[in-house]
């Protein structure tokens, strides 16, 4: 690997591991002594801006925390920062066109990465808007958008120097895709596909977390620090999907273990929906609490016998 390649590879390795201070140090060491500003200096300055943008992205900088909930910033500033950087890298790319093809290639790949980041920002905003304005989130809509991002960027920023950040980007996309696909399958009451997708998301979350830990937390640099907010949100999303899965297929899962063990496992869930049903039934002395599905009903009907029972308490004997 050439010296320039090694520098950029190390830079994106630090970025992918959330080691932003190391990334900035890496750039500072590469800067030449004081002198006239060259295109390379401009390139390095843009990398420092990218470091700050990535740190903000991982903390969901395109949203802000207000009254313990995330709301959209009106100016959408982080997205604008990525757009500005794209334009600046294009200018540097043009300047290198006839003088340094290596740096021209770097710029092209980084521009592709910035476009991919903007795609994900737009996706998360779409999720937010659907969650806050629609009564029911359209999972297939989010799923289609995610798969479009994956396909669009599949052949993007493939230069060896961006390998670390491409790996993390792919994990992030896969996690979102698998979780929303799992929710889509849950709507259709598909047990095995939902289970496989939740497991796939869990595996990828663990893989991503291990990349963060490899050279940062294991050295104690972020000791007692929480995971980045974006990662925490994805973990909570997985927890929410798993909670819904455990409710929808409670009877199937309960048949695989003892009642006490099942209750113990449900207590570990992010939301123990089944216990909420039990509490509701006992509190109001209801004869039965039943969750019905309208997924398999193709016409308007008032006949509740036409709706499949997802879960009930006490269990309905058919």
PDB file of C-alpha atoms in Angstrom:
ATOM      1  CA  UNK A   1       0.000   0.000   0.000  1.00  0.00           C
ATOM      2  CA  UNK A   2       1.376   3.409  -1.000  1.00  0.00           C
ATOM      3  CA  UNK A   3       2.033   6.029   1.672  1.00  0.00           C
ATOM      4  CA  UNK A   4      -0.956   8.163   0.618  1.00  0.00           C
ATOM      5  CA  UNK A   5      -3.215   5.111   0.545  1.00  0.00           C
ATOM      6  CA  UNK A   6      -2.051   4.057   3.985  1.00  0.00           C
ATOM      7  CA  UNK A   7      -2.732   7.508   5.424  1.00  0.00           C
ATOM      8  CA  UNK A   8      -6.292   7.651   4.077  1.00  0.00           C
ATOM      9  CA  UNK A   9      -6.964   4.036   5.054  1.00  0.00           C
ATOM     10  CA  UNK A  10      -5.871   4.801   8.629  1.00  0.00           C
ATOM     11  CA  UNK A  11      -7.992   7.947   8.662  1.00  0.00           C
ATOM     12  CA  UNK A  12     -11.158   6.090   7.680  1.00  0.00           C
ATOM     13  CA  UNK A  13     -10.293   3.272  10.076  1.00  0.00           C
ATOM     14  CA  UNK A  14     -10.329   5.789  12.936  1.00  0.00           C
ATOM     15  CA  UNK A  15     -13.591   7.274  11.659  1.00  0.00           C
ATOM     16  CA  UNK A  16     -15.231   3.845  11.425  1.00  0.00           C
ATOM     17  CA  UNK A  17     -14.144   3.084  14.998  1.00  0.00           C
ATOM     18  CA  UNK A  18     -15.506   6.439  16.244  1.00  0.00           C
ATOM     19  CA  UNK A  19     -11.984   7.427  17.196  1.00  0.00           C
ATOM     20  CA  UNK A  20     -12.440  10.987  15.989  1.00  0.00           C
ATOM     21  CA  UNK A  21      -9.544  12.502  17.947  1.00  0.00           C
ATOM     22  CA  UNK A  22      -7.165   9.986  16.398  1.00  0.00           C
ATOM     23  CA  UNK A  23      -8.583  10.826  12.967  1.00  0.00           C
ATOM     24  CA  UNK A  24      -7.854  14.526  13.511  1.00  0.00           C
ATOM     25  CA  UNK A  25      -4.344  13.737  14.734  1.00  0.00           C
ATOM     26  CA  UNK A  26      -3.806  11.600  11.660  1.00  0.00           C
ATOM     27  CA  UNK A  27      -4.663  14.547   9.412  1.00  0.00           C
ATOM     28  CA  UNK A  28      -2.549  17.020  11.397  1.00  0.00           C
ATOM     29  CA  UNK A  29       0.527  14.818  11.051  1.00  0.00           C
ATOM     30  CA  UNK A  30       0.014  14.660   7.301  1.00  0.00           C
ATOM     31  CA  UNK A  31      -0.133  18.431   6.890  1.00  0.00           C
ATOM     32  CA  UNK A  32       3.057  20.027   5.546  1.00  0.00           C
ATOM     33  CA  UNK A  33       4.909  22.733   7.522  1.00  0.00           C
ATOM     34  CA  UNK A  34       3.571  26.254   7.277  1.00  0.00           C
ATOM     35  CA  UNK A  35       3.646  27.528   3.753  1.00  0.00           C
ATOM     36  CA  UNK A  36       1.385  28.384   0.837  1.00  0.00           C
ATOM     37  CA  UNK A  37      -1.988  26.626   0.783  1.00  0.00           C
ATOM     38  CA  UNK A  38      -1.931  23.834  -1.772  1.00  0.00           C
ATOM     39  CA  UNK A  39      -4.671  21.581  -3.105  1.00  0.00           C
ATOM     40  CA  UNK A  40      -3.414  18.853  -0.796  1.00  0.00           C
ATOM     41  CA  UNK A  41      -3.784  21.206   2.182  1.00  0.00           C
ATOM     42  CA  UNK A  42      -7.347  21.956   1.105  1.00  0.00           C
ATOM     43  CA  UNK A  43      -7.992  18.222   0.803  1.00  0.00           C
ATOM     44  CA  UNK A  44      -6.698  17.634   4.342  1.00  0.00           C
ATOM     45  CA  UNK A  45      -8.774  20.507   5.720  1.00  0.00           C
ATOM     46  CA  UNK A  46     -11.866  18.923   4.202  1.00  0.00           C
ATOM     47  CA  UNK A  47     -11.011  15.638   5.906  1.00  0.00           C
ATOM     48  CA  UNK A  48     -11.016  17.476   9.233  1.00  0.00           C
ATOM     49  CA  UNK A  49     -14.468  18.843   8.425  1.00  0.00           C
ATOM     50  CA  UNK A  50     -15.558  15.321   7.571  1.00  0.00           C
ATOM     51  CA  UNK A  51     -14.382  14.148  10.994  1.00  0.00           C
ATOM     52  CA  UNK A  52     -16.628  16.679  12.728  1.00  0.00           C
ATOM     53  CA  UNK A  53     -19.565  15.835  10.464  1.00  0.00           C
ATOM     54  CA  UNK A  54     -19.231  12.106  11.146  1.00  0.00           C
ATOM     55  CA  UNK A  55     -19.120  12.688  14.886  1.00  0.00           C
ATOM     56  CA  UNK A  56     -22.305  14.740  14.643  1.00  0.00           C
ATOM     57  CA  UNK A  57     -23.934  12.112  12.413  1.00  0.00           C
ATOM     58  CA  UNK A  58     -23.322   9.343  14.950  1.00  0.00           C
ATOM     59  CA  UNK A  59     -24.933  11.542  17.603  1.00  0.00           C
ATOM     60  CA  UNK A  60     -27.920  12.086  15.275  1.00  0.00           C
ATOM     61  CA  UNK A  61     -26.835  15.655  14.617  1.00  0.00           C
ATOM     62  CA  UNK A  62     -29.586  16.071  12.033  1.00  0.00           C
ATOM     63  CA  UNK A  63     -32.011  15.817  14.968  1.00  0.00           C
ATOM     64  CA  UNK A  64     -31.873  17.581  18.287  1.00  0.00           C
ATOM     65  CA  UNK A  65     -32.854  16.550  21.794  1.00  0.00           C
ATOM     66  CA  UNK A  66     -35.733  18.562  23.201  1.00  0.00           C
ATOM     67  CA  UNK A  67     -37.983  17.591  26.073  1.00  0.00           C
ATOM     68  CA  UNK A  68     -36.509  14.081  25.980  1.00  0.00           C
ATOM     69  CA  UNK A  69     -37.576  13.452  22.396  1.00  0.00           C
ATOM     70  CA  UNK A  70     -35.899  13.916  19.038  1.00  0.00           C
ATOM     71  CA  UNK A  71     -37.328  16.581  16.750  1.00  0.00           C
ATOM     72  CA  UNK A  72     -36.226  17.695  13.324  1.00  0.00           C
ATOM     73  CA  UNK A  73     -34.109  20.802  13.012  1.00  0.00           C
ATOM     74  CA  UNK A  74     -35.741  23.230  10.644  1.00  0.00           C
ATOM     75  CA  UNK A  75     -32.492  24.180   8.930  1.00  0.00           C
ATOM     76  CA  UNK A  76     -31.408  20.548   8.480  1.00  0.00           C
ATOM     77  CA  UNK A  77     -27.858  21.794   9.048  1.00  0.00           C
ATOM     78  CA  UNK A  78     -25.921  18.528   9.059  1.00  0.00           C
ATOM     79  CA  UNK A  79     -27.358  17.505   5.711  1.00  0.00           C
ATOM     80  CA  UNK A  80     -26.293  20.895   4.377  1.00  0.00           C
ATOM     81  CA  UNK A  81     -22.767  20.341   5.722  1.00  0.00           C
ATOM     82  CA  UNK A  82     -22.492  17.109   3.755  1.00  0.00           C
ATOM     83  CA  UNK A  83     -23.778  18.870   0.635  1.00  0.00           C
ATOM     84  CA  UNK A  84     -21.229  21.671   1.061  1.00  0.00           C
ATOM     85  CA  UNK A  85     -18.436  19.133   1.508  1.00  0.00           C
ATOM     86  CA  UNK A  86     -19.512  17.350  -1.669  1.00  0.00           C
ATOM     87  CA  UNK A  87     -19.199  20.595  -3.597  1.00  0.00           C
ATOM     88  CA  UNK A  88     -15.827  21.391  -2.025  1.00  0.00           C
ATOM     89  CA  UNK A  89     -14.439  17.936  -2.786  1.00  0.00           C
ATOM     90  CA  UNK A  90     -15.635  18.321  -6.388  1.00  0.00           C
ATOM     91  CA  UNK A  91     -13.610  21.528  -6.673  1.00  0.00           C
ATOM     92  CA  UNK A  92     -10.528  19.780  -5.319  1.00  0.00           C
ATOM     93  CA  UNK A  93     -11.167  16.864  -7.677  1.00  0.00           C
ATOM     94  CA  UNK A  94     -11.243  19.254 -10.637  1.00  0.00           C
ATOM     95  CA  UNK A  95      -8.013  20.873  -9.471  1.00  0.00           C
ATOM     96  CA  UNK A  96      -6.283  17.478  -9.302  1.00  0.00           C
ATOM     97  CA  UNK A  97      -7.652  16.335 -12.660  1.00  0.00           C
ATOM     98  CA  UNK A  98      -4.521  17.072 -14.665  1.00  0.00           C
ATOM     99  CA  UNK A  99      -1.935  16.900 -11.905  1.00  0.00           C
ATOM    100  CA  UNK A 100      -2.638  14.028  -9.503  1.00  0.00           C
ATOM    101  CA  UNK A 101      -4.949  11.201 -10.522  1.00  0.00           C
ATOM    102  CA  UNK A 102      -4.490   9.472  -7.155  1.00  0.00           C
ATOM    103  CA  UNK A 103      -6.018  12.360  -5.218  1.00  0.00           C
ATOM    104  CA  UNK A 104      -8.619  12.805  -7.916  1.00  0.00           C
ATOM    105  CA  UNK A 105      -9.703   9.218  -7.274  1.00  0.00           C
ATOM    106  CA  UNK A 106      -9.752   9.861  -3.520  1.00  0.00           C
ATOM    107  CA  UNK A 107     -12.097  12.795  -4.049  1.00  0.00           C
ATOM    108  CA  UNK A 108     -14.406  10.791  -6.306  1.00  0.00           C
ATOM    109  CA  UNK A 109     -14.752   8.036  -3.722  1.00  0.00           C
ATOM    110  CA  UNK A 110     -15.265  10.431  -0.822  1.00  0.00           C
ATOM    111  CA  UNK A 111     -17.971  12.255  -2.796  1.00  0.00           C
ATOM    112  CA  UNK A 112     -19.726   8.916  -3.287  1.00  0.00           C
ATOM    113  CA  UNK A 113     -19.512   8.297   0.455  1.00  0.00           C
ATOM    114  CA  UNK A 114     -20.935  11.740   1.240  1.00  0.00           C
ATOM    115  CA  UNK A 115     -23.847  11.053  -1.111  1.00  0.00           C
ATOM    116  CA  UNK A 116     -24.488   7.779   0.708  1.00  0.00           C
ATOM    117  CA  UNK A 117     -24.517   9.582   4.054  1.00  0.00           C
ATOM    118  CA  UNK A 118     -27.065  12.066   2.717  1.00  0.00           C
ATOM    119  CA  UNK A 119     -29.193   9.127   1.554  1.00  0.00           C
ATOM    120  CA  UNK A 120     -29.227   7.735   5.096  1.00  0.00           C
ATOM    121  CA  UNK A 121     -30.013  11.117   6.640  1.00  0.00           C
ATOM    122  CA  UNK A 122     -33.004  11.385   4.303  1.00  0.00           C
ATOM    123  CA  UNK A 123     -34.063   7.861   5.273  1.00  0.00           C
ATOM    124  CA  UNK A 124     -33.943   8.569   9.009  1.00  0.00           C
ATOM    125  CA  UNK A 125     -35.922  11.761   8.488  1.00  0.00           C
ATOM    126  CA  UNK A 126     -38.489   9.737   6.567  1.00  0.00           C
ATOM    127  CA  UNK A 127     -38.748   7.293   9.467  1.00  0.00           C
ATOM    128  CA  UNK A 128     -39.163  10.190  11.883  1.00  0.00           C
ATOM    129  CA  UNK A 129     -41.839  11.873   9.786  1.00  0.00           C
ATOM    130  CA  UNK A 130     -43.832   8.667   9.358  1.00  0.00           C
ATOM    131  CA  UNK A 131     -43.561   7.879  13.054  1.00  0.00           C
ATOM    132  CA  UNK A 132     -44.856  11.295  14.091  1.00  0.00           C
ATOM    133  CA  UNK A 133     -47.481  12.011  11.439  1.00  0.00           C
ATOM    134  CA  UNK A 134     -48.997   8.652  10.486  1.00  0.00           C
ATOM    135  CA  UNK A 135     -51.191   6.482  12.640  1.00  0.00           C
ATOM    136  CA  UNK A 136     -49.490   3.402  11.219  1.00  0.00           C
ATOM    137  CA  UNK A 137     -45.953   3.382   9.860  1.00  0.00           C
ATOM    138  CA  UNK A 138     -45.701   1.981   6.340  1.00  0.00           C
ATOM    139  CA  UNK A 139     -42.902  -0.523   6.870  1.00  0.00           C
ATOM    140  CA  UNK A 140     -42.684  -1.590   3.246  1.00  0.00           C
ATOM    141  CA  UNK A 141     -42.129   2.038   2.231  1.00  0.00           C
ATOM    142  CA  UNK A 142     -39.133   2.369   4.570  1.00  0.00           C
ATOM    143  CA  UNK A 143     -37.898  -1.052   3.475  1.00  0.00           C
ATOM    144  CA  UNK A 144     -38.023  -0.085  -0.207  1.00  0.00           C
ATOM    145  CA  UNK A 145     -36.147   3.154   0.496  1.00  0.00           C
ATOM    146  CA  UNK A 146     -33.457   1.264   2.413  1.00  0.00           C
ATOM    147  CA  UNK A 147     -33.009  -1.310  -0.328  1.00  0.00           C
ATOM    148  CA  UNK A 148     -32.729   1.485  -2.891  1.00  0.00           C
ATOM    149  CA  UNK A 149     -29.903   3.028  -0.850  1.00  0.00           C
ATOM    150  CA  UNK A 150     -28.136  -0.336  -0.653  1.00  0.00           C
ATOM    151  CA  UNK A 151     -28.428  -0.924  -4.395  1.00  0.00           C
ATOM    152  CA  UNK A 152     -27.459   2.643  -5.304  1.00  0.00           C
ATOM    153  CA  UNK A 153     -24.305   2.594  -3.197  1.00  0.00           C
ATOM    154  CA  UNK A 154     -23.327  -1.036  -3.711  1.00  0.00           C
ATOM    155  CA  UNK A 155     -20.570  -0.123  -6.154  1.00  0.00           C
ATOM    156  CA  UNK A 156     -19.770   3.237  -4.573  1.00  0.00           C
ATOM    157  CA  UNK A 157     -16.650   4.266  -2.610  1.00  0.00           C
ATOM    158  CA  UNK A 158     -14.961   0.917  -3.238  1.00  0.00           C
ATOM    159  CA  UNK A 159     -11.397   2.254  -3.171  1.00  0.00           C
ATOM    160  CA  UNK A 160      -9.237   0.301  -0.721  1.00  0.00           C
ATOM    161  CA  UNK A 161      -8.671   3.424   1.369  1.00  0.00           C
ATOM    162  CA  UNK A 162     -12.385   3.654   2.197  1.00  0.00           C
ATOM    163  CA  UNK A 163     -12.802  -0.051   2.988  1.00  0.00           C
ATOM    164  CA  UNK A 164     -13.282   0.512   6.765  1.00  0.00           C
ATOM    165  CA  UNK A 165     -16.068   3.068   6.366  1.00  0.00           C
ATOM    166  CA  UNK A 166     -17.715   1.065   3.570  1.00  0.00           C
ATOM    167  CA  UNK A 167     -17.892  -1.947   5.900  1.00  0.00           C
ATOM    168  CA  UNK A 168     -19.583   0.087   8.642  1.00  0.00           C
ATOM    169  CA  UNK A 169     -21.939   1.752   6.166  1.00  0.00           C
ATOM    170  CA  UNK A 170     -22.983  -1.677   4.865  1.00  0.00           C
ATOM    171  CA  UNK A 171     -23.624  -2.932   8.400  1.00  0.00           C
ATOM    172  CA  UNK A 172     -25.764   0.103   9.194  1.00  0.00           C
ATOM    173  CA  UNK A 173     -27.843  -0.337   6.032  1.00  0.00           C
ATOM    174  CA  UNK A 174     -28.243  -4.068   6.613  1.00  0.00           C
ATOM    175  CA  UNK A 175     -29.431  -3.492  10.192  1.00  0.00           C
ATOM    176  CA  UNK A 176     -32.094  -1.004   9.111  1.00  0.00           C
ATOM    177  CA  UNK A 177     -33.149  -3.218   6.209  1.00  0.00           C
ATOM    178  CA  UNK A 178     -33.470  -6.359   8.312  1.00  0.00           C
ATOM    179  CA  UNK A 179     -35.384  -4.681  11.129  1.00  0.00           C
ATOM    180  CA  UNK A 180     -37.960  -3.085   8.845  1.00  0.00           C
ATOM    181  CA  UNK A 181     -38.239  -6.263   6.815  1.00  0.00           C
ATOM    182  CA  UNK A 182     -38.836  -8.131  10.077  1.00  0.00           C
ATOM    183  CA  UNK A 183     -41.657  -5.724  10.940  1.00  0.00           C
ATOM    184  CA  UNK A 184     -43.125  -6.242   7.480  1.00  0.00           C
ATOM    185  CA  UNK A 185     -42.995 -10.024   7.967  1.00  0.00           C
ATOM    186  CA  UNK A 186     -44.540  -9.661  11.422  1.00  0.00           C
ATOM    187  CA  UNK A 187     -47.506  -7.913   9.844  1.00  0.00           C
ATOM    188  CA  UNK A 188     -48.006 -11.072   7.787  1.00  0.00           C
ATOM    189  CA  UNK A 189     -47.554 -13.243  10.911  1.00  0.00           C
ATOM    190  CA  UNK A 190     -44.524 -15.006   9.446  1.00  0.00           C
ATOM    191  CA  UNK A 191     -42.685 -16.688  12.315  1.00  0.00           C
ATOM    192  CA  UNK A 192     -39.458 -18.047  10.816  1.00  0.00           C
ATOM    193  CA  UNK A 193     -38.709 -15.146   8.411  1.00  0.00           C
ATOM    194  CA  UNK A 194     -39.225 -12.647  11.247  1.00  0.00           C
ATOM    195  CA  UNK A 195     -37.024 -14.632  13.614  1.00  0.00           C
ATOM    196  CA  UNK A 196     -34.224 -14.956  11.045  1.00  0.00           C
ATOM    197  CA  UNK A 197     -34.296 -11.230  10.275  1.00  0.00           C
ATOM    198  CA  UNK A 198     -34.204 -10.209  13.941  1.00  0.00           C
ATOM    199  CA  UNK A 199     -31.270 -12.552  14.486  1.00  0.00           C
ATOM    200  CA  UNK A 200     -29.530 -11.099  11.425  1.00  0.00           C
ATOM    201  CA  UNK A 201     -29.941  -7.556  12.757  1.00  0.00           C
ATOM    202  CA  UNK A 202     -28.667  -8.650  16.185  1.00  0.00           C
ATOM    203  CA  UNK A 203     -25.577 -10.240  14.628  1.00  0.00           C
ATOM    204  CA  UNK A 204     -24.790  -7.121  12.607  1.00  0.00           C
ATOM    205  CA  UNK A 205     -25.267  -4.843  15.604  1.00  0.00           C
ATOM    206  CA  UNK A 206     -22.768  -6.973  17.506  1.00  0.00           C
ATOM    207  CA  UNK A 207     -20.346  -6.856  14.570  1.00  0.00           C
ATOM    208  CA  UNK A 208     -20.614  -3.068  14.370  1.00  0.00           C
ATOM    209  CA  UNK A 209     -20.120  -2.665  18.115  1.00  0.00           C
ATOM    210  CA  UNK A 210     -17.020  -4.853  17.987  1.00  0.00           C
ATOM    211  CA  UNK A 211     -15.514  -2.525  15.387  1.00  0.00           C
ATOM    212  CA  UNK A 212     -16.083   0.422  17.710  1.00  0.00           C
ATOM    213  CA  UNK A 213     -14.422  -1.360  20.606  1.00  0.00           C
ATOM    214  CA  UNK A 214     -11.399  -2.739  18.841  1.00  0.00           C
ATOM    215  CA  UNK A 215      -9.075   0.242  19.307  1.00  0.00           C
ATOM    216  CA  UNK A 216     -11.066   2.637  21.447  1.00  0.00           C
ATOM    217  CA  UNK A 217     -12.989   1.214  24.373  1.00  0.00           C
ATOM    218  CA  UNK A 218     -10.556  -1.651  24.898  1.00  0.00           C
ATOM    219  CA  UNK A 219      -7.889   0.964  25.520  1.00  0.00           C
ATOM    220  CA  UNK A 220     -10.182   2.735  27.959  1.00  0.00           C
ATOM    221  CA  UNK A 221     -10.355   5.945  25.939  1.00  0.00           C
ATOM    222  CA  UNK A 222     -14.159   6.017  26.092  1.00  0.00           C
ATOM    223  CA  UNK A 223     -14.484   4.315  29.453  1.00  0.00           C
ATOM    224  CA  UNK A 224     -17.912   4.871  31.025  1.00  0.00           C
ATOM    225  CA  UNK A 225     -19.084   6.618  27.850  1.00  0.00           C
ATOM    226  CA  UNK A 226     -22.340   5.482  26.250  1.00  0.00           C
ATOM    227  CA  UNK A 227     -22.609   4.096  22.776  1.00  0.00           C
ATOM    228  CA  UNK A 228     -23.312   6.690  20.063  1.00  0.00           C
ATOM    229  CA  UNK A 229     -26.931   7.803  19.964  1.00  0.00           C
ATOM    230  CA  UNK A 230     -27.561   6.437  16.473  1.00  0.00           C
ATOM    231  CA  UNK A 231     -26.349   3.001  17.538  1.00  0.00           C
ATOM    232  CA  UNK A 232     -28.465   3.159  20.702  1.00  0.00           C
ATOM    233  CA  UNK A 233     -31.522   3.990  18.600  1.00  0.00           C
ATOM    234  CA  UNK A 234     -30.913   0.988  16.347  1.00  0.00           C
ATOM    235  CA  UNK A 235     -30.545  -1.216  19.423  1.00  0.00           C
ATOM    236  CA  UNK A 236     -33.850   0.088  20.773  1.00  0.00           C
ATOM    237  CA  UNK A 237     -35.493  -0.490  17.413  1.00  0.00           C
ATOM    238  CA  UNK A 238     -34.309  -4.095  17.516  1.00  0.00           C
ATOM    239  CA  UNK A 239     -35.650  -4.367  21.061  1.00  0.00           C
ATOM    240  CA  UNK A 240     -39.031  -3.021  19.955  1.00  0.00           C
ATOM    241  CA  UNK A 241     -39.223  -5.489  17.058  1.00  0.00           C
ATOM    242  CA  UNK A 242     -38.232  -8.374  19.338  1.00  0.00           C
ATOM    243  CA  UNK A 243     -40.888  -7.326  21.860  1.00  0.00           C
ATOM    244  CA  UNK A 244     -43.575  -7.347  19.185  1.00  0.00           C
ATOM    245  CA  UNK A 245     -42.322 -10.701  17.879  1.00  0.00           C
ATOM    246  CA  UNK A 246     -42.508 -12.161  21.397  1.00  0.00           C
ATOM    247  CA  UNK A 247     -46.108 -10.986  21.727  1.00  0.00           C
ATOM    248  CA  UNK A 248     -47.300 -12.175  18.320  1.00  0.00           C
ATOM    249  CA  UNK A 249     -45.772 -15.627  18.756  1.00  0.00           C
ATOM    250  CA  UNK A 250     -46.091 -15.910  22.518  1.00  0.00           C
ATOM    251  CA  UNK A 251     -47.969 -19.201  22.393  1.00  0.00           C
ATOM    252  CA  UNK A 252     -45.439 -20.807  20.051  1.00  0.00           C
ATOM    253  CA  UNK A 253     -42.520 -19.649  22.187  1.00  0.00           C
ATOM    254  CA  UNK A 254     -44.247 -20.634  25.439  1.00  0.00           C
ATOM    255  CA  UNK A 255     -44.581 -24.192  24.188  1.00  0.00           C
ATOM    256  CA  UNK A 256     -40.801 -24.421  23.914  1.00  0.00           C
ATOM    257  CA  UNK A 257     -40.059 -23.763  27.592  1.00  0.00           C
ATOM    258  CA  UNK A 258     -41.477 -23.812  31.119  1.00  0.00           C
ATOM    259  CA  UNK A 259     -43.949 -21.058  32.140  1.00  0.00           C
ATOM    260  CA  UNK A 260     -41.573 -19.610  34.760  1.00  0.00           C
ATOM    261  CA  UNK A 261     -38.723 -19.478  32.255  1.00  0.00           C
ATOM    262  CA  UNK A 262     -40.992 -17.826  29.683  1.00  0.00           C
ATOM    263  CA  UNK A 263     -41.989 -15.129  32.173  1.00  0.00           C
ATOM    264  CA  UNK A 264     -38.338 -14.606  33.073  1.00  0.00           C
ATOM    265  CA  UNK A 265     -37.384 -14.201  29.404  1.00  0.00           C
ATOM    266  CA  UNK A 266     -40.250 -11.775  28.766  1.00  0.00           C
ATOM    267  CA  UNK A 267     -39.116  -9.610  31.687  1.00  0.00           C
ATOM    268  CA  UNK A 268     -35.842  -9.026  29.835  1.00  0.00           C
ATOM    269  CA  UNK A 269     -37.645  -7.608  26.811  1.00  0.00           C
ATOM    270  CA  UNK A 270     -37.738  -3.908  26.090  1.00  0.00           C
ATOM    271  CA  UNK A 271     -41.547  -4.118  26.328  1.00  0.00           C
ATOM    272  CA  UNK A 272     -43.318  -7.069  27.941  1.00  0.00           C
ATOM    273  CA  UNK A 273     -46.551  -6.689  25.992  1.00  0.00           C
ATOM    274  CA  UNK A 274     -47.977 -10.034  27.060  1.00  0.00           C
ATOM    275  CA  UNK A 275     -47.721  -9.123  30.731  1.00  0.00           C
ATOM    276  CA  UNK A 276     -49.478  -5.850  29.935  1.00  0.00           C
ATOM    277  CA  UNK A 277     -52.343  -7.892  28.484  1.00  0.00           C
ATOM    278  CA  UNK A 278     -52.442 -10.024  31.624  1.00  0.00           C
ATOM    279  CA  UNK A 279     -52.438  -6.947  33.871  1.00  0.00           C
ATOM    280  CA  UNK A 280     -55.155  -5.274  31.790  1.00  0.00           C
ATOM    281  CA  UNK A 281     -57.381  -8.367  31.881  1.00  0.00           C
ATOM    282  CA  UNK A 282     -57.063  -8.729  35.648  1.00  0.00           C
ATOM    283  CA  UNK A 283     -57.470  -5.028  36.393  1.00  0.00           C
ATOM    284  CA  UNK A 284     -60.694  -4.722  34.417  1.00  0.00           C
ATOM    285  CA  UNK A 285     -61.896  -8.260  35.134  1.00  0.00           C
ATOM    286  CA  UNK A 286     -62.357  -8.843  31.424  1.00  0.00           C
ATOM    287  CA  UNK A 287     -63.417 -12.255  30.235  1.00  0.00           C
ATOM    288  CA  UNK A 288     -60.621 -12.221  27.683  1.00  0.00           C
ATOM    289  CA  UNK A 289     -58.185  -9.846  25.982  1.00  0.00           C
ATOM    290  CA  UNK A 290     -57.606 -10.740  22.335  1.00  0.00           C
ATOM    291  CA  UNK A 291     -55.304  -9.285  19.682  1.00  0.00           C
ATOM    292  CA  UNK A 292     -56.726  -9.870  16.203  1.00  0.00           C
ATOM    293  CA  UNK A 293     -55.099  -9.601  12.795  1.00  0.00           C
ATOM    294  CA  UNK A 294     -56.727  -8.000   9.773  1.00  0.00           C
ATOM    295  CA  UNK A 295     -53.907  -9.075   7.466  1.00  0.00           C
ATOM    296  CA  UNK A 296     -55.726 -12.076   6.018  1.00  0.00           C
ATOM    297  CA  UNK A 297     -59.133 -10.404   5.724  1.00  0.00           C
ATOM    298  CA  UNK A 298     -59.630  -9.148   2.180  1.00  0.00           C
ATOM    299  CA  UNK A 299     -62.987  -7.419   2.516  1.00  0.00           C
ATOM    300  CA  UNK A 300     -64.894  -5.229   4.935  1.00  0.00           C
ATOM    301  CA  UNK A 301     -66.638  -7.316   7.532  1.00  0.00           C
ATOM    302  CA  UNK A 302     -68.114  -6.970  10.979  1.00  0.00           C
ATOM    303  CA  UNK A 303     -67.776 -10.687  11.617  1.00  0.00           C
ATOM    304  CA  UNK A 304     -64.937 -10.938  14.107  1.00  0.00           C
ATOM    305  CA  UNK A 305     -64.732 -14.681  13.547  1.00  0.00           C
ATOM    306  CA  UNK A 306     -63.159 -13.814  10.184  1.00  0.00           C
ATOM    307  CA  UNK A 307     -60.144 -12.231  11.885  1.00  0.00           C
ATOM    308  CA  UNK A 308     -57.326 -14.589  12.927  1.00  0.00           C
ATOM    309  CA  UNK A 309     -56.356 -14.447  16.600  1.00  0.00           C
ATOM    310  CA  UNK A 310     -52.739 -13.424  17.091  1.00  0.00           C
ATOM    311  CA  UNK A 311     -52.639 -13.875  20.861  1.00  0.00           C
ATOM    312  CA  UNK A 312     -55.097 -13.864  23.735  1.00  0.00           C
ATOM    313  CA  UNK A 313     -55.239 -13.975  27.513  1.00  0.00           C
ATOM    314  CA  UNK A 314     -56.503 -16.254  28.847  1.00  0.00           C
ATOM    315  CA  UNK A 315     -55.583 -18.428  25.859  1.00  0.00           C
ATOM    316  CA  UNK A 316     -58.522 -19.165  23.588  1.00  0.00           C
ATOM    317  CA  UNK A 317     -59.067 -22.863  23.043  1.00  0.00           C
ATOM    318  CA  UNK A 318     -59.982 -23.548  19.427  1.00  0.00           C
TER     319      UNK A 318
END
